[in-house]
Amino acid sequence: MSSPSIDLKKAVLDALMAGLLALVVFGPIVGVVLQGYAFQMEAGRVAWMVGVFMVGRLLLSVFLQTARGQRLLDSFEQTSGGVGVLPPGHKSRIKWVILTLIVLACIFPFFANKYLLTVVIFGLIYVLLGLGLNIVVGLAGLLDLGFVGFYAIGAYGLALGYEYLGLGFWTVLPLAAVTAALAGAILGFPVLRMHGDYLAIVTLGFGEIIRLVLNNWLSFTGGPNGMSAPAPTFFGLEFARRAKDGGTPYHEFFGVSYDADMKFLFIYAVLFVVVLLVLYIKHRLSRMPVGRAWEALREDEIACRAMGLNHVLVKLSAFMLGASTAGLAGVFFATYSGFVNPASFTFFESALILAIVVLGGMGSTVGVVIAAFVLTVTPELLRSFADYRVLLFGVLMVVMMIWKPRGLIRINRIGIAPRKGVAP
Amino acid sequence: MDAIFWQQMVNGLTLGAVYGLIAIGYTMVYGIIGMINFAHGEVYMVSAYLAAIAIALLGFFGIHSFPLVILGTLIFTIVVTGVYGFAIERIAYKPLRNSTRLAPLISAIGMSLILQNYVQLSQGARQQGIPTLLEGSLRLHIGDDFVQLTYTKVFILVAAVLGMLALTFIIQKTRLGRMCRATQQDRKMAQILGINTDRVISYVFIIGAAMAGLAGVLITLNYGTFDFYAGFIIGIKAFTAAVLGGIGSLPGAMLGGLILGIAEAQFSGMVNTDYKDVFSFSLLVLILIFRPQGLLGRPQVTKV
Amino acid sequence: MPHNGFRKAVMAMAITYAAGLTTLAQADVIIGVAGPMTGGNAAFGEQFWRGAEQAAADINAAGGIDGEKITLIKADDACEPKQAVAVANRLVDSDNVVAVVGHFCSSSTIPASEVYDEAGIISITPGSTNPQVTERGLTGEFRMCGRDDQQGTIAGDYIVDTLKATKVAVIHDKDTYGQGLADATRAQLNKRGVKEVMYEGLTRGEKDFNALVTKIRASGADVVYFGGLHPEAGPLVRQMREQGVTAKFVSGDGIVTDELVGTAGGPQFVDGVLMTFGADPRLIPDGKAVIEKFRANGYEPEGYTLYSYASVQAIAAAFNGAGSTDGAEASQWLKSHPVQTVMGTKSFDEKGDLKVSDYVMYQWGADGKYKQL
């Protein structure tokens, strides 16, 4: 292969076009900042952005004409299968990674302060959400944009159950999972027969309906002001300085001094166990017939139906499982923040969870766990970039779709070597 | 009772005309490449800012007469919004033409987050507004009650109808329109016949964005205030309108817009204002479940 | 060698630790200023910040608190309860504030103050008027403004006595503040024998109130009372006028900012709008010098600017008086001593409310400015 010559003229033209486009696009919005009915010129910002775009485009044009650029272009993932196959007999080292992570997670609380602990709890909640949506989007290939609705059902389940029925954390935890799954079934049953894009919009509508009802039903949910949610109890002992429901605070029972961090430590421990449990269940499920059916349906629905797979039931099972996981996450969110209101369940939240799944690799568990931590913990650590967080999410989603539409970490499966004389 | 009904009819009609304009963008893009352009609502939001910027700039140069200001604002906003449509298609959708089914949709969501945050960062998170350009209103007496509509609303109705007529003309009578229709019918065949379908898709995005730009100017005139978050809700509403009329059908989008606008206004006038968005979204869910092809659309056939 | 390395590590740790201690010892008095710095109500956040900034600068120039400088930390809650709790936790846990000026929206102040109370620090809100703010038995929660039950009484009496209204439509934004204020006014109206013809909520962030306005017109109300903030008040009053509703528009302290004119689409729409607010602090002689300073910087200290200034003064006085930054001691001192502020002498009662409230009526004019009646 001869190295291609570089057409500089084309590159310069590209750059000029990009500059012109950038000028028209950024000129008004970036350059003229509205101030009441007047405005303020910010020509410097525009010049800067247009310059960056021109130089960037020039470099890109030149780079893509080199051999290395060509290779990069070729390496962009095409619509090949969603699963990579490893050679037979491949021994995965993932077991040791998981073991190390569990050990790390166990000793982590001894070194963390409260702030770090809350950040990690937050990250774990999103791991749970990401795992749930990963079943729906990643494995079954159903785009669910109203995932936050099930999250809200879990969170408000705790707050409402406490307020009206006097239910505690431990009662609501399984109840919320069941309720969310039922809601998923009711929504999913009529909808899942439809074309994929329609499903996205119906679920989006559903998520918004839940939020709007929570926001408007003042007498029942407290409207935009939200309601308080109880902290978990440890065999009936409360984690508060002063007992609220006639119970005993833990520090009085054990005769130790009060420590506000204990509540978060306890939530962390329970949450960690639940995450492990969900991980395990998901791991087993994806190796069972139903898990294989999800993935087969994602790759080719028509073929599956021709083979006699009941596509509605298979999709429904994925939808319900995902919903129940979100319900669990909602309960943890409510008990962790001690307070829920509808603003926590906007479409942005759904988009964030989707970003986790997309970044992590659709269907890949490890990828989702890593992505959840990256997307929730990084903004906390880089607080000065907080303003740019949403912008970065957006760029990430677009770039990932262009570059690796199936996520950073592909699902790999160990191949099977047919043995002679034995039916595979 | 009568006056409430007619007043809400007027309110719903103006709202519906604007929904229709935005719905055109959804329906044309869906018709031609079969994807939901999620960022379309944000394009409308950008156009509201562009309109305010144009008005501020024109005011700065001493142009205050209504016809001149509105003409300048419309041209500026529609052109720049069209460029936005073009740029968005180039960056976020074109590279994904042959990708997985979910990819363009997720990329579109990313794009809408980008646009929202970009406007927030460059213009600030506060509410923005424009001065009232057109004062005064019409009053129609019904019995001893009356229905009042501002000249702004009259202008919106007229401008929306003109915009839709112009679009119908382009699609039905011009070469570009024929190319669009051919591409919508069968992209591969159109390509074989020598139509540059990539360019046609670009045109469709530009036209859709331009219509959203027109809607942006009109809504901004009507309410006077807007913020960077305004695109989301109105985007879903317009999408509902497109689905209601039958996605892919141009007259359907306009009809769907008007029906949705009026239904919403009458619901909030007679039943409850709080739940009008819930009403619209429920309508969307119900239509998709029971009549996914909408009022004027053709039923979808799954091709193997 | 390994032994050596270990010793180095211990040395390094000791040095870092010592450095950490010294920075702690030299630490300034860190005060958080929390409010809506972004979003529709950013105008109030700006008032808070400007006021606190000027107060901190003036106090620092005069020697600070016990010789220590005040450092302010800006915290944004966007008038959003969820964000308020997050920001409160951050102020307490990672910024180590010893006092907070804020928040603005009552719905943010109420959950956030629980966090401050748990951490045992003192917080003064310059503008949250909902009664619940100080009714929950928190030790360190104060407010520099009046309460909505007082505000509602003034507004209700004014509507009955001066406007002589018999048909009043009461609208609120479902928020703790907005609905609380609307309920307080409604209670006073009912007490005076006026039954409201309409009582409805609207949604914050919404722009289209045409349907609501149509209903208001059908109810035949001659006064519309709105409990809420200016991003909704502006479009509401504009759409009323556009649909030919001539009823008087009365609201509370949630609209005291020039941005009302912008959200309404021009001064012609706010002309005649009435509102309740504390007696204009700019007319109190004590604050003359401070107001001059603001104006010299090209900033008009409107709305809650001086309330925020006074809140910082009260915190400084409490720390000076109690001789420590301990929340419990400072709050004990504040409840038993009057404080000299830019708005005159203020003293707090056992709950943390001001002993004297001074709500009066204001009216907006065709020039887009408001004046005390």
PDB file of C-alpha atoms in Angstrom, chain A residues 159-336:
ATOM      1  CA  ALA A 159     -41.768   8.512  51.171  1.00  0.00           C
ATOM      2  CA  LEU A 160     -45.485   7.860  50.653  1.00  0.00           C
ATOM      3  CA  GLY A 161     -45.440   4.481  52.382  1.00  0.00           C
ATOM      4  CA  TYR A 162     -43.828   6.086  55.408  1.00  0.00           C
ATOM      5  CA  GLU A 163     -46.160   9.060  55.428  1.00  0.00           C
ATOM      6  CA  TYR A 164     -49.467   7.254  54.957  1.00  0.00           C
ATOM      7  CA  LEU A 165     -48.943   3.629  55.939  1.00  0.00           C
ATOM      8  CA  GLY A 166     -46.090   3.914  58.385  1.00  0.00           C
ATOM      9  CA  LEU A 167     -43.953   1.512  56.382  1.00  0.00           C
ATOM     10  CA  GLY A 168     -40.231   1.482  56.953  1.00  0.00           C
ATOM     11  CA  PHE A 169     -37.254   1.051  54.711  1.00  0.00           C
ATOM     12  CA  TRP A 170     -37.137  -2.730  54.957  1.00  0.00           C
ATOM     13  CA  THR A 171     -40.797  -3.234  54.078  1.00  0.00           C
ATOM     14  CA  VAL A 172     -40.699  -0.851  51.175  1.00  0.00           C
ATOM     15  CA  LEU A 173     -37.501  -2.212  49.632  1.00  0.00           C
ATOM     16  CA  PRO A 174     -39.076  -5.413  48.240  1.00  0.00           C
ATOM     17  CA  LEU A 175     -42.445  -3.719  47.768  1.00  0.00           C
ATOM     18  CA  ALA A 176     -40.912  -1.008  45.608  1.00  0.00           C
ATOM     19  CA  ALA A 177     -39.257  -3.569  43.375  1.00  0.00           C
ATOM     20  CA  VAL A 178     -42.575  -5.350  42.902  1.00  0.00           C
ATOM     21  CA  THR A 179     -44.528  -2.143  42.343  1.00  0.00           C
ATOM     22  CA  ALA A 180     -42.052  -0.827  39.800  1.00  0.00           C
ATOM     23  CA  ALA A 181     -42.092  -4.165  37.983  1.00  0.00           C
ATOM     24  CA  LEU A 182     -45.894  -4.091  37.895  1.00  0.00           C
ATOM     25  CA  ALA A 183     -45.850  -0.544  36.540  1.00  0.00           C
ATOM     26  CA  GLY A 184     -43.379  -1.742  33.932  1.00  0.00           C
ATOM     27  CA  ALA A 185     -45.721  -4.576  32.988  1.00  0.00           C
ATOM     28  CA  ILE A 186     -48.739  -2.296  32.701  1.00  0.00           C
ATOM     29  CA  LEU A 187     -46.837   0.162  30.527  1.00  0.00           C
ATOM     30  CA  GLY A 188     -44.892  -2.417  28.620  1.00  0.00           C
ATOM     31  CA  PHE A 189     -47.606  -4.830  27.627  1.00  0.00           C
ATOM     32  CA  PRO A 190     -49.389  -2.653  25.073  1.00  0.00           C
ATOM     33  CA  VAL A 191     -46.291  -0.785  24.023  1.00  0.00           C
ATOM     34  CA  LEU A 192     -43.773  -3.507  23.420  1.00  0.00           C
ATOM     35  CA  ARG A 193     -45.388  -4.681  20.210  1.00  0.00           C
ATOM     36  CA  MET A 194     -44.439  -1.390  18.650  1.00  0.00           C
ATOM     37  CA  HIS A 195     -41.590  -0.190  16.556  1.00  0.00           C
ATOM     38  CA  GLY A 196     -38.462   0.693  18.560  1.00  0.00           C
ATOM     39  CA  ASP A 197     -38.509   4.455  18.132  1.00  0.00           C
ATOM     40  CA  TYR A 198     -42.123   4.662  19.206  1.00  0.00           C
ATOM     41  CA  LEU A 199     -41.263   2.783  22.346  1.00  0.00           C
ATOM     42  CA  ALA A 200     -38.694   5.450  23.173  1.00  0.00           C
ATOM     43  CA  ILE A 201     -41.280   8.187  22.912  1.00  0.00           C
ATOM     44  CA  VAL A 202     -44.001   6.330  24.801  1.00  0.00           C
ATOM     45  CA  THR A 203     -41.643   5.653  27.678  1.00  0.00           C
ATOM     46  CA  LEU A 204     -40.525   9.273  27.604  1.00  0.00           C
ATOM     47  CA  GLY A 205     -44.156  10.326  27.853  1.00  0.00           C
ATOM     48  CA  PHE A 206     -44.673   7.892  30.720  1.00  0.00           C
ATOM     49  CA  GLY A 207     -41.707   9.256  32.654  1.00  0.00           C
ATOM     50  CA  GLU A 208     -42.980  12.791  32.251  1.00  0.00           C
ATOM     51  CA  ILE A 209     -46.515  11.812  33.264  1.00  0.00           C
ATOM     52  CA  ILE A 210     -45.187  10.328  36.512  1.00  0.00           C
ATOM     53  CA  ARG A 211     -43.170  13.465  37.243  1.00  0.00           C
ATOM     54  CA  LEU A 212     -46.053  15.812  36.428  1.00  0.00           C
ATOM     55  CA  VAL A 213     -48.498  13.885  38.576  1.00  0.00           C
ATOM     56  CA  LEU A 214     -46.047  13.943  41.482  1.00  0.00           C
ATOM     57  CA  ASN A 215     -45.602  17.664  40.918  1.00  0.00           C
ATOM     58  CA  ASN A 216     -49.291  18.517  40.683  1.00  0.00           C
ATOM     59  CA  TRP A 217     -50.950  16.241  43.197  1.00  0.00           C
ATOM     60  CA  LEU A 218     -50.348  18.669  46.030  1.00  0.00           C
ATOM     61  CA  SER A 219     -52.482  17.063  48.691  1.00  0.00           C
ATOM     62  CA  PHE A 220     -50.955  13.610  48.244  1.00  0.00           C
ATOM     63  CA  THR A 221     -47.300  14.099  47.314  1.00  0.00           C
ATOM     64  CA  GLY A 222     -46.580  17.593  48.565  1.00  0.00           C
ATOM     65  CA  GLY A 223     -46.075  18.850  45.025  1.00  0.00           C
ATOM     66  CA  PRO A 224     -42.805  20.572  44.156  1.00  0.00           C
ATOM     67  CA  ASN A 225     -41.916  20.875  47.859  1.00  0.00           C
ATOM     68  CA  GLY A 226     -41.425  17.159  48.119  1.00  0.00           C
ATOM     69  CA  MET A 227     -41.697  14.975  51.183  1.00  0.00           C
ATOM     70  CA  SER A 228     -39.289  13.501  53.668  1.00  0.00           C
ATOM     71  CA  ALA A 229     -38.216   9.883  53.599  1.00  0.00           C
ATOM     72  CA  PRO A 230     -37.146   7.823  56.617  1.00  0.00           C
ATOM     73  CA  ALA A 231     -33.663   6.522  57.251  1.00  0.00           C
ATOM     74  CA  PRO A 232     -33.213   2.761  57.371  1.00  0.00           C
ATOM     75  CA  THR A 233     -33.314   1.031  60.729  1.00  0.00           C
ATOM     76  CA  PHE A 234     -30.976  -1.612  62.078  1.00  0.00           C
ATOM     77  CA  PHE A 235     -33.218  -4.252  63.683  1.00  0.00           C
ATOM     78  CA  GLY A 236     -35.535  -1.473  64.786  1.00  0.00           C
ATOM     79  CA  LEU A 237     -32.808   0.891  65.940  1.00  0.00           C
ATOM     80  CA  GLU A 238     -32.828   4.357  64.419  1.00  0.00           C
ATOM     81  CA  PHE A 239     -29.929   6.368  63.045  1.00  0.00           C
ATOM     82  CA  ALA A 240     -30.946   9.770  64.296  1.00  0.00           C
ATOM     83  CA  ARG A 241     -29.833  11.978  67.130  1.00  0.00           C
ATOM     84  CA  ARG A 242     -33.373  12.078  68.466  1.00  0.00           C
ATOM     85  CA  ALA A 243     -35.696   9.143  67.843  1.00  0.00           C
ATOM     86  CA  LYS A 244     -38.665  10.088  65.728  1.00  0.00           C
ATOM     87  CA  ASP A 245     -41.196   7.265  65.869  1.00  0.00           C
ATOM     88  CA  GLY A 246     -40.853   6.212  69.438  1.00  0.00           C
ATOM     89  CA  GLY A 247     -38.002   3.898  68.525  1.00  0.00           C
ATOM     90  CA  THR A 248     -34.599   3.829  70.104  1.00  0.00           C
ATOM     91  CA  PRO A 249     -31.636   5.572  68.501  1.00  0.00           C
ATOM     92  CA  TYR A 250     -28.758   3.154  68.031  1.00  0.00           C
ATOM     93  CA  HIS A 251     -26.306   5.159  70.116  1.00  0.00           C
ATOM     94  CA  GLU A 252     -28.549   5.009  73.162  1.00  0.00           C
ATOM     95  CA  PHE A 253     -29.056   1.266  72.714  1.00  0.00           C
ATOM     96  CA  PHE A 254     -25.369   0.497  72.395  1.00  0.00           C
ATOM     97  CA  GLY A 255     -24.322   3.247  74.762  1.00  0.00           C
ATOM     98  CA  VAL A 256     -21.929   4.822  72.278  1.00  0.00           C
ATOM     99  CA  SER A 257     -21.690   8.471  71.316  1.00  0.00           C
ATOM    100  CA  TYR A 258     -23.755   9.697  68.404  1.00  0.00           C
ATOM    101  CA  ASP A 259     -22.121   9.769  65.001  1.00  0.00           C
ATOM    102  CA  ALA A 260     -24.066  11.205  62.057  1.00  0.00           C
ATOM    103  CA  ASP A 261     -21.976   9.171  59.624  1.00  0.00           C
ATOM    104  CA  MET A 262     -23.357   5.868  60.923  1.00  0.00           C
ATOM    105  CA  LYS A 263     -26.514   6.268  58.865  1.00  0.00           C
ATOM    106  CA  PHE A 264     -24.528   6.575  55.651  1.00  0.00           C
ATOM    107  CA  LEU A 265     -22.228   3.756  56.638  1.00  0.00           C
ATOM    108  CA  PHE A 266     -25.222   1.505  57.100  1.00  0.00           C
ATOM    109  CA  ILE A 267     -26.828   2.581  53.802  1.00  0.00           C
ATOM    110  CA  TYR A 268     -23.515   1.960  52.099  1.00  0.00           C
ATOM    111  CA  ALA A 269     -23.288  -1.552  53.478  1.00  0.00           C
ATOM    112  CA  VAL A 270     -26.845  -2.509  52.539  1.00  0.00           C
ATOM    113  CA  LEU A 271     -26.558  -0.892  49.131  1.00  0.00           C
ATOM    114  CA  PHE A 272     -23.321  -2.697  48.428  1.00  0.00           C
ATOM    115  CA  VAL A 273     -24.869  -6.059  49.243  1.00  0.00           C
ATOM    116  CA  VAL A 274     -27.862  -5.292  47.017  1.00  0.00           C
ATOM    117  CA  VAL A 275     -25.609  -4.253  44.138  1.00  0.00           C
ATOM    118  CA  LEU A 276     -23.655  -7.503  44.473  1.00  0.00           C
ATOM    119  CA  LEU A 277     -26.889  -9.467  44.513  1.00  0.00           C
ATOM    120  CA  VAL A 278     -28.212  -7.716  41.398  1.00  0.00           C
ATOM    121  CA  LEU A 279     -24.888  -8.261  39.663  1.00  0.00           C
ATOM    122  CA  TYR A 280     -25.030 -11.947  40.450  1.00  0.00           C
ATOM    123  CA  ILE A 281     -28.647 -12.349  39.321  1.00  0.00           C
ATOM    124  CA  LYS A 282     -27.923 -10.496  36.115  1.00  0.00           C
ATOM    125  CA  HIS A 283     -24.864 -12.590  35.484  1.00  0.00           C
ATOM    126  CA  ARG A 284     -26.843 -15.805  35.870  1.00  0.00           C
ATOM    127  CA  LEU A 285     -29.825 -14.565  33.885  1.00  0.00           C
ATOM    128  CA  SER A 286     -27.801 -13.575  30.855  1.00  0.00           C
ATOM    129  CA  ARG A 287     -26.611 -17.164  30.647  1.00  0.00           C
ATOM    130  CA  MET A 288     -30.076 -18.608  30.890  1.00  0.00           C
ATOM    131  CA  PRO A 289     -32.391 -19.095  27.893  1.00  0.00           C
ATOM    132  CA  VAL A 290     -34.234 -15.866  28.663  1.00  0.00           C
ATOM    133  CA  GLY A 291     -31.002 -13.878  28.584  1.00  0.00           C
ATOM    134  CA  ARG A 292     -30.012 -15.422  25.275  1.00  0.00           C
ATOM    135  CA  ALA A 293     -33.481 -14.625  23.958  1.00  0.00           C
ATOM    136  CA  TRP A 294     -33.080 -10.944  24.897  1.00  0.00           C
ATOM    137  CA  GLU A 295     -29.898 -10.650  22.935  1.00  0.00           C
ATOM    138  CA  ALA A 296     -31.206 -12.603  19.982  1.00  0.00           C
ATOM    139  CA  LEU A 297     -34.232 -10.322  19.852  1.00  0.00           C
ATOM    140  CA  ARG A 298     -31.966  -7.281  19.929  1.00  0.00           C
ATOM    141  CA  GLU A 299     -29.961  -8.526  16.968  1.00  0.00           C
ATOM    142  CA  ASP A 300     -32.798  -9.684  14.738  1.00  0.00           C
ATOM    143  CA  GLU A 301     -36.392  -9.527  15.844  1.00  0.00           C
ATOM    144  CA  ILE A 302     -37.913 -10.929  12.688  1.00  0.00           C
ATOM    145  CA  ALA A 303     -35.704 -14.010  12.750  1.00  0.00           C
ATOM    146  CA  CYS A 304     -36.612 -14.637  16.390  1.00  0.00           C
ATOM    147  CA  ARG A 305     -40.295 -14.389  15.744  1.00  0.00           C
ATOM    148  CA  ALA A 306     -39.962 -16.701  12.783  1.00  0.00           C
ATOM    149  CA  MET A 307     -38.358 -19.207  15.140  1.00  0.00           C
ATOM    150  CA  GLY A 308     -41.369 -19.066  17.402  1.00  0.00           C
ATOM    151  CA  LEU A 309     -40.065 -16.835  20.197  1.00  0.00           C
ATOM    152  CA  ASN A 310     -42.837 -14.974  21.980  1.00  0.00           C
ATOM    153  CA  HIS A 311     -41.305 -11.557  21.533  1.00  0.00           C
ATOM    154  CA  VAL A 312     -43.759  -9.672  23.720  1.00  0.00           C
ATOM    155  CA  LEU A 313     -43.180 -11.911  26.729  1.00  0.00           C
ATOM    156  CA  VAL A 314     -39.413 -11.882  26.300  1.00  0.00           C
ATOM    157  CA  LYS A 315     -39.339  -8.104  26.022  1.00  0.00           C
ATOM    158  CA  LEU A 316     -41.744  -7.741  28.906  1.00  0.00           C
ATOM    159  CA  SER A 317     -39.509  -9.796  31.178  1.00  0.00           C
ATOM    160  CA  ALA A 318     -36.556  -7.528  30.381  1.00  0.00           C
ATOM    161  CA  PHE A 319     -38.670  -4.437  30.866  1.00  0.00           C
ATOM    162  CA  MET A 320     -39.993  -5.594  34.233  1.00  0.00           C
ATOM    163  CA  LEU A 321     -36.608  -6.662  35.532  1.00  0.00           C
ATOM    164  CA  GLY A 322     -35.119  -3.332  34.571  1.00  0.00           C
ATOM    165  CA  ALA A 323     -37.998  -1.485  36.197  1.00  0.00           C
ATOM    166  CA  SER A 324     -37.708  -3.391  39.460  1.00  0.00           C
ATOM    167  CA  THR A 325     -33.997  -2.597  39.673  1.00  0.00           C
ATOM    168  CA  ALA A 326     -34.807   1.076  39.213  1.00  0.00           C
ATOM    169  CA  GLY A 327     -37.412   0.766  41.950  1.00  0.00           C
ATOM    170  CA  LEU A 328     -34.745  -0.576  44.335  1.00  0.00           C
ATOM    171  CA  ALA A 329     -32.423   2.277  43.410  1.00  0.00           C
ATOM    172  CA  GLY A 330     -35.227   4.743  44.095  1.00  0.00           C
ATOM    173  CA  VAL A 331     -35.692   3.476  47.641  1.00  0.00           C
ATOM    174  CA  PHE A 332     -31.978   3.883  48.316  1.00  0.00           C
ATOM    175  CA  PHE A 333     -31.984   7.348  46.820  1.00  0.00           C
ATOM    176  CA  ALA A 334     -34.893   8.417  49.022  1.00  0.00           C
ATOM    177  CA  THR A 335     -33.403   7.045  52.218  1.00  0.00           C
ATOM    178  CA  TYR A 336     -29.983   8.468  51.359  1.00  0.00           C
TER     179      TYR A 336
END
